[in-house]
Short mmCIF file of C-alpha atoms in Angstrom, two decimals:
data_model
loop_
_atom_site.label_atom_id
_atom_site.label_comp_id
_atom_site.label_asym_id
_atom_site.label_seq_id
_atom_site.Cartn_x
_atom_site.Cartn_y
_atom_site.Cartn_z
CA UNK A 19 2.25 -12.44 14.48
CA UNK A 20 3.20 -13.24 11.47
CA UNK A 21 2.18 -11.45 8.08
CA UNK A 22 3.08 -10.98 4.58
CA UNK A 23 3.06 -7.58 2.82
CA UNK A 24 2.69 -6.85 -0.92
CA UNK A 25 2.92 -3.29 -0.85
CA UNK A 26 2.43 -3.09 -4.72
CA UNK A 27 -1.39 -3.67 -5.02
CA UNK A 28 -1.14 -2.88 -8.97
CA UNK A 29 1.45 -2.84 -11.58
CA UNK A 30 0.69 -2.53 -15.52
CA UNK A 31 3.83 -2.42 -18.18
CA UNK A 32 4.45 -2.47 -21.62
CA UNK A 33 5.57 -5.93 -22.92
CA UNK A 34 9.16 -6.64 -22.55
CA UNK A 35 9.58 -4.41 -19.69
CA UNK A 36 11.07 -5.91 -16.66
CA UNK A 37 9.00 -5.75 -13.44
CA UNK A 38 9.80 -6.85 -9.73
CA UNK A 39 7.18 -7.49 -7.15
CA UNK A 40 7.25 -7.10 -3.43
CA UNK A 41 7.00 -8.99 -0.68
CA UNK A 42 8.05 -8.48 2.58
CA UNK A 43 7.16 -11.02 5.45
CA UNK A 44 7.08 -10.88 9.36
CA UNK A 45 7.68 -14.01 11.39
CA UNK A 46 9.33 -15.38 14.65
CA UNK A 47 9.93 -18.95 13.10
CA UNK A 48 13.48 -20.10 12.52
CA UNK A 49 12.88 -22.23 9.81
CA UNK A 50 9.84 -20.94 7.66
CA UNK A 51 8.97 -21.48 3.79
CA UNK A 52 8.18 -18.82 1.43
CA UNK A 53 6.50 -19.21 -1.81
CA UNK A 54 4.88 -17.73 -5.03
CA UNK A 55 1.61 -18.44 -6.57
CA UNK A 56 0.54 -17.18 -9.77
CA UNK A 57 -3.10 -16.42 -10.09
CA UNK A 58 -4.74 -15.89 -13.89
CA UNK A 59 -7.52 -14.25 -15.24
CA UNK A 60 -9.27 -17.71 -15.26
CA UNK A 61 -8.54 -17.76 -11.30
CA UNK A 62 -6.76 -21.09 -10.76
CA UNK A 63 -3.76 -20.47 -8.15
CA UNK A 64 -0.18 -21.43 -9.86
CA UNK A 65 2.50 -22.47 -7.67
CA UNK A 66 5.55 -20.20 -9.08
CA UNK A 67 8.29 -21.25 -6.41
CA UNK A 68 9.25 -22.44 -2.51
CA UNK A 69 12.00 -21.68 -0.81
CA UNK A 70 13.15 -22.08 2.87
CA UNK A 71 14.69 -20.13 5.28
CA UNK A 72 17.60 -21.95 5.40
CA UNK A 73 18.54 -21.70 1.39
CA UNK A 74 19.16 -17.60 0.51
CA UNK A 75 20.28 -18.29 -2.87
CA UNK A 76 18.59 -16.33 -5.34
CA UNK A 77 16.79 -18.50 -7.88
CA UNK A 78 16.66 -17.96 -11.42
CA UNK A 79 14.13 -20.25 -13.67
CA UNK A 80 13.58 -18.81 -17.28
CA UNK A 81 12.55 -15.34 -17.45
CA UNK A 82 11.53 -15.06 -13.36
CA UNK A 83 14.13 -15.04 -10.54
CA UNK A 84 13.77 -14.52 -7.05
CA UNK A 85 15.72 -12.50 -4.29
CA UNK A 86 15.21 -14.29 -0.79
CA UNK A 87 17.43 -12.05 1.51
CA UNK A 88 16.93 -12.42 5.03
CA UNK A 89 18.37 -9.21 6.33
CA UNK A 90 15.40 -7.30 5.32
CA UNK A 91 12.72 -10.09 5.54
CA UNK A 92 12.14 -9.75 1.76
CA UNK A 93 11.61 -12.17 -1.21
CA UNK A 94 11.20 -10.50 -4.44
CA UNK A 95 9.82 -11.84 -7.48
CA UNK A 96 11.43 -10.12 -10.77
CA UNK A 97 10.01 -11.04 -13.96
CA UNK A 98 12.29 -9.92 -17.20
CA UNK A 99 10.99 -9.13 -20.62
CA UNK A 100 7.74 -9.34 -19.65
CA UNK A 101 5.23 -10.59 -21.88
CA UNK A 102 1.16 -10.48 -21.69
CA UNK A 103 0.77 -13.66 -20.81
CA UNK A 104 2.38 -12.51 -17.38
CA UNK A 105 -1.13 -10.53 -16.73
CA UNK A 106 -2.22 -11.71 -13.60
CA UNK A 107 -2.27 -11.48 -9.84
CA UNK A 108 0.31 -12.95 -7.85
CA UNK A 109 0.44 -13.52 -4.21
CA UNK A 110 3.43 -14.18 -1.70
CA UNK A 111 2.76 -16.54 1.10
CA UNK A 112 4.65 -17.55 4.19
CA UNK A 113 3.78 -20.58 5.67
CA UNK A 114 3.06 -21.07 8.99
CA UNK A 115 3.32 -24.46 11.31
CA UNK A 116 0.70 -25.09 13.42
CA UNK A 117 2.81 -26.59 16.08
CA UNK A 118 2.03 -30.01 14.93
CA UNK A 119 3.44 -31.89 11.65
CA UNK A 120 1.21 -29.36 9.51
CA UNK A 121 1.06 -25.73 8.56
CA UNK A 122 -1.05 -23.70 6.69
CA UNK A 123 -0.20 -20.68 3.88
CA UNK A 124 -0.60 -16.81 5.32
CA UNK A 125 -0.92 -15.28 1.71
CA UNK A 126 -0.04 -10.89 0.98
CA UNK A 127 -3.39 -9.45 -0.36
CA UNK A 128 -1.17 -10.14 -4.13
CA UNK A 129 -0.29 -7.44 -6.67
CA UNK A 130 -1.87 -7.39 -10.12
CA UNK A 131 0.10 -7.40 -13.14
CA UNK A 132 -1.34 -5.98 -16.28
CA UNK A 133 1.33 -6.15 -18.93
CA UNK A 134 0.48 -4.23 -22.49
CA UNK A 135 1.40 -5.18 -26.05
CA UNK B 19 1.36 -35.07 -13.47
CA UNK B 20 -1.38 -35.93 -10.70
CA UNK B 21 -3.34 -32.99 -9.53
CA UNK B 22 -5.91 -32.17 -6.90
CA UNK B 23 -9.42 -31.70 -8.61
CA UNK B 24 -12.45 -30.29 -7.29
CA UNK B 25 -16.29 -30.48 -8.36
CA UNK B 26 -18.31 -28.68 -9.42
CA UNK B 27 -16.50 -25.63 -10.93
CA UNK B 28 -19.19 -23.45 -10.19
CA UNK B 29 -22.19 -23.72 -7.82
CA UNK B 30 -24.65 -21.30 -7.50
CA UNK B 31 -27.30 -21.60 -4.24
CA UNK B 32 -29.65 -19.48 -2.34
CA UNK B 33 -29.41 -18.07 1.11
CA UNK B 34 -29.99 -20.60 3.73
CA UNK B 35 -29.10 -23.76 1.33
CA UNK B 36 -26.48 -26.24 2.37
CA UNK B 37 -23.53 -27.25 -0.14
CA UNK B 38 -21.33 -29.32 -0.18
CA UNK B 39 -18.23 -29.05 -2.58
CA UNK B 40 -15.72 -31.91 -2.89
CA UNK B 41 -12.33 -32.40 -3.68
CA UNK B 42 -10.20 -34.80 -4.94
CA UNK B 43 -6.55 -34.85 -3.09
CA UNK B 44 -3.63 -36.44 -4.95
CA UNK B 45 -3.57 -39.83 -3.80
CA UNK B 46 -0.60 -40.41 -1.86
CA UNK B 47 -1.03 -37.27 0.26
CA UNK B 48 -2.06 -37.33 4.04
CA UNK B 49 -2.59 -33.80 4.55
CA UNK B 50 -5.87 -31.86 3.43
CA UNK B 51 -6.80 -27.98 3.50
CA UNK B 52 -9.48 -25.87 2.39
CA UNK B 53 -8.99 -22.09 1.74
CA UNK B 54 -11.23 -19.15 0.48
CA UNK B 55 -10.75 -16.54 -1.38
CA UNK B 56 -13.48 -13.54 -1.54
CA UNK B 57 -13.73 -11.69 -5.08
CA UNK B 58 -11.08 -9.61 -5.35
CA UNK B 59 -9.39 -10.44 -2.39
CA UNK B 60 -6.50 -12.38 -0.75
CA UNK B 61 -6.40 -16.30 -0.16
CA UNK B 62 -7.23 -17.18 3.84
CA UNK B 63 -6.65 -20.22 5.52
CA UNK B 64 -10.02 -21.97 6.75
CA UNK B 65 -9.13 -25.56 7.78
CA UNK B 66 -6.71 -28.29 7.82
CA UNK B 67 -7.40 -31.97 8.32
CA UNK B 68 -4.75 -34.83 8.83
CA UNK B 69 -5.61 -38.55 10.00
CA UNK B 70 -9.13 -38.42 9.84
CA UNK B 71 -9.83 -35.08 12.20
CA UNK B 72 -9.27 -31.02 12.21
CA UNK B 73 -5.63 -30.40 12.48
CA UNK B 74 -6.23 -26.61 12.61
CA UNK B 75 -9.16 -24.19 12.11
CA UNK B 76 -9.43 -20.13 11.58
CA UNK B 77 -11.87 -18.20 13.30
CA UNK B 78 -13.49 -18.23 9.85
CA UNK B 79 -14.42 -21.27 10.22
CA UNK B 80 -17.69 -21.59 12.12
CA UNK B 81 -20.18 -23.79 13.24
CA UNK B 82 -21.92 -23.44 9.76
CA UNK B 83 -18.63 -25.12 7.95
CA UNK B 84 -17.76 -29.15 8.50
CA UNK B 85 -15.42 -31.20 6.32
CA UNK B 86 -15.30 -35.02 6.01
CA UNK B 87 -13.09 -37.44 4.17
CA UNK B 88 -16.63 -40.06 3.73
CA UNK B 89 -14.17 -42.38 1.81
CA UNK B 90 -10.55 -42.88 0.37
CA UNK B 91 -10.34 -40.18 -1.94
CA UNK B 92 -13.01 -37.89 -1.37
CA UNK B 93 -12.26 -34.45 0.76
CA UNK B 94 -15.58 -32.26 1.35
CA UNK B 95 -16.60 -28.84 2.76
CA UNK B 96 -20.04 -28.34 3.83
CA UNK B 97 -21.61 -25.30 4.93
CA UNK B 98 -24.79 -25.88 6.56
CA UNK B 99 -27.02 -22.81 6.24
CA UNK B 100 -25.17 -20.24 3.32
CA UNK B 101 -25.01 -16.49 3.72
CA UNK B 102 -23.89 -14.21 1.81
CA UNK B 103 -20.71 -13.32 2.73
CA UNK B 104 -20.02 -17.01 1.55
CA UNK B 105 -19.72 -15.96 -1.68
CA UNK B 106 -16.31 -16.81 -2.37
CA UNK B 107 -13.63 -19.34 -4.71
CA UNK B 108 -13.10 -21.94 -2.29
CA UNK B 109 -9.76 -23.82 -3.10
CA UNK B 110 -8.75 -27.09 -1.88
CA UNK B 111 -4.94 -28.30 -1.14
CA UNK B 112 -3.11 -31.63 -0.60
CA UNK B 113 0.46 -32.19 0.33
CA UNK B 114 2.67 -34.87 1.36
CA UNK B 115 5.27 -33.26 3.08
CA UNK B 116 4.35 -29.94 5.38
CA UNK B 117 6.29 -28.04 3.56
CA UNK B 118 4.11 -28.09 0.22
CA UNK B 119 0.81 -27.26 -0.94
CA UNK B 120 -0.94 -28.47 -4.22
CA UNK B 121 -4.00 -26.47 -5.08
CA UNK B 122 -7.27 -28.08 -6.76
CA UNK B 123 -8.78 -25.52 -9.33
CA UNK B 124 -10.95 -24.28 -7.02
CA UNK B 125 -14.93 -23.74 -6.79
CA UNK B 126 -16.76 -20.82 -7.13
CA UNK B 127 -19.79 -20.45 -4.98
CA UNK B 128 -22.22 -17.65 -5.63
CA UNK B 129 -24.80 -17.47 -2.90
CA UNK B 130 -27.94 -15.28 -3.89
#
């Protein structure tokens, strides 16, 4: 079956802190697709990031980078010098083919971030 | 930047109403979902739709739910008879490619 995991279900921090977030996913696919949504207070879903299965460089874009490693079925989501408008929840999802030319997202159950001045 | 859009933002109903919430996909895109997210809770699959029929249901998604493209831009969900436990943000999603998703804003329906 497959299955994403955010272990984390809350984090809170003081600004500038640097926080990583957990996921950890479970699939028998070959080639599968793992991304990051952010989700504000105001409850819009943000896409954050995609990677495939294929590509297990680690991705840096501002003051988030990712860590896609394969060996442990992990892709963790760092954010550095955090800042409150990084208060939110965010969810890892793995997407999943439905045989045919489509798929649909398998989201974690997300971790809130609550970052403090 | 084109975006997926979805009406209204917030619809509140009572028990045993029909609703109907609508979506607008990005316009180039063939492939159409709909997803629901209880308060507090994670984001589940409910349907996807490609060509003009159900590509893929969840067990969520009962005989109460139906979705229709009624024209060339339009994507609804209706749910026939509401409950409760329908209470939810329902989101929307378009892609192109299988490999993306584009989320609407989604809409939050309060059944009393």
């Amino acid at each position: 079956a497959q299955k994403v995991t955010q272990a984390q279900t809350e984090i809170s921090v003081v600004e500038k802190e640097d926080v990583t977030l957990d996921c950890v996913y479970e699939t028998r696919d070959t080639t599968y697709y793992l991304f990051w949504y952010k989700q504000p207070p105001s409850g819009e879903l943000v896409f954050l990031i995609r990677r495939n299965s294929f590509d297990e460089q680690n991705e840096i874009s501002g003051r988030y980078s990712w860590n896609f490693q394969k060996s442990t079925s992990s892709f963790n989501f760092t954010i550095t010098a955090s800042q409150v408008v990084d208060s939110a929840v965010y969810f890892c999802a793995l997407l999943r083919f439905n045989g045919g030319s489509q798929g649909n997202l398998i989201f974690g159950k997300g971790t809130k971030l609550s970052v403090k001045p | 930047e084109p975006e997926v859009t979805q009406t209204p933002s917030h619809q509140v109903t009572q028990m045993g109403q029909e609703v109907i919430l609508r979506c607008v996909p990005i316009s180039n895109h063939l492939y159409f979902y709909w997803y629901r997210q209880i308060l507090g809770q994670k984001v589940e699959f409910l349907v996807s739709f490609y060509n003009n029929e159900i590509s893929e249901k969840s067990e969520i998604f009962d005989d109460q739910f139906s979705v229709e493209r009624p024209d060339g831009s339009n994507f609804t969900l209706k749910i026939r008879s509401t409950k409760l436990e329908d209470s939810a943000m329902y989101f929307c999603a378009s892609s192109k490619r299988v490999n993306e998703q584009f989320f609407g804003p989604g809409t939050r329906l309060t059944v009393l």
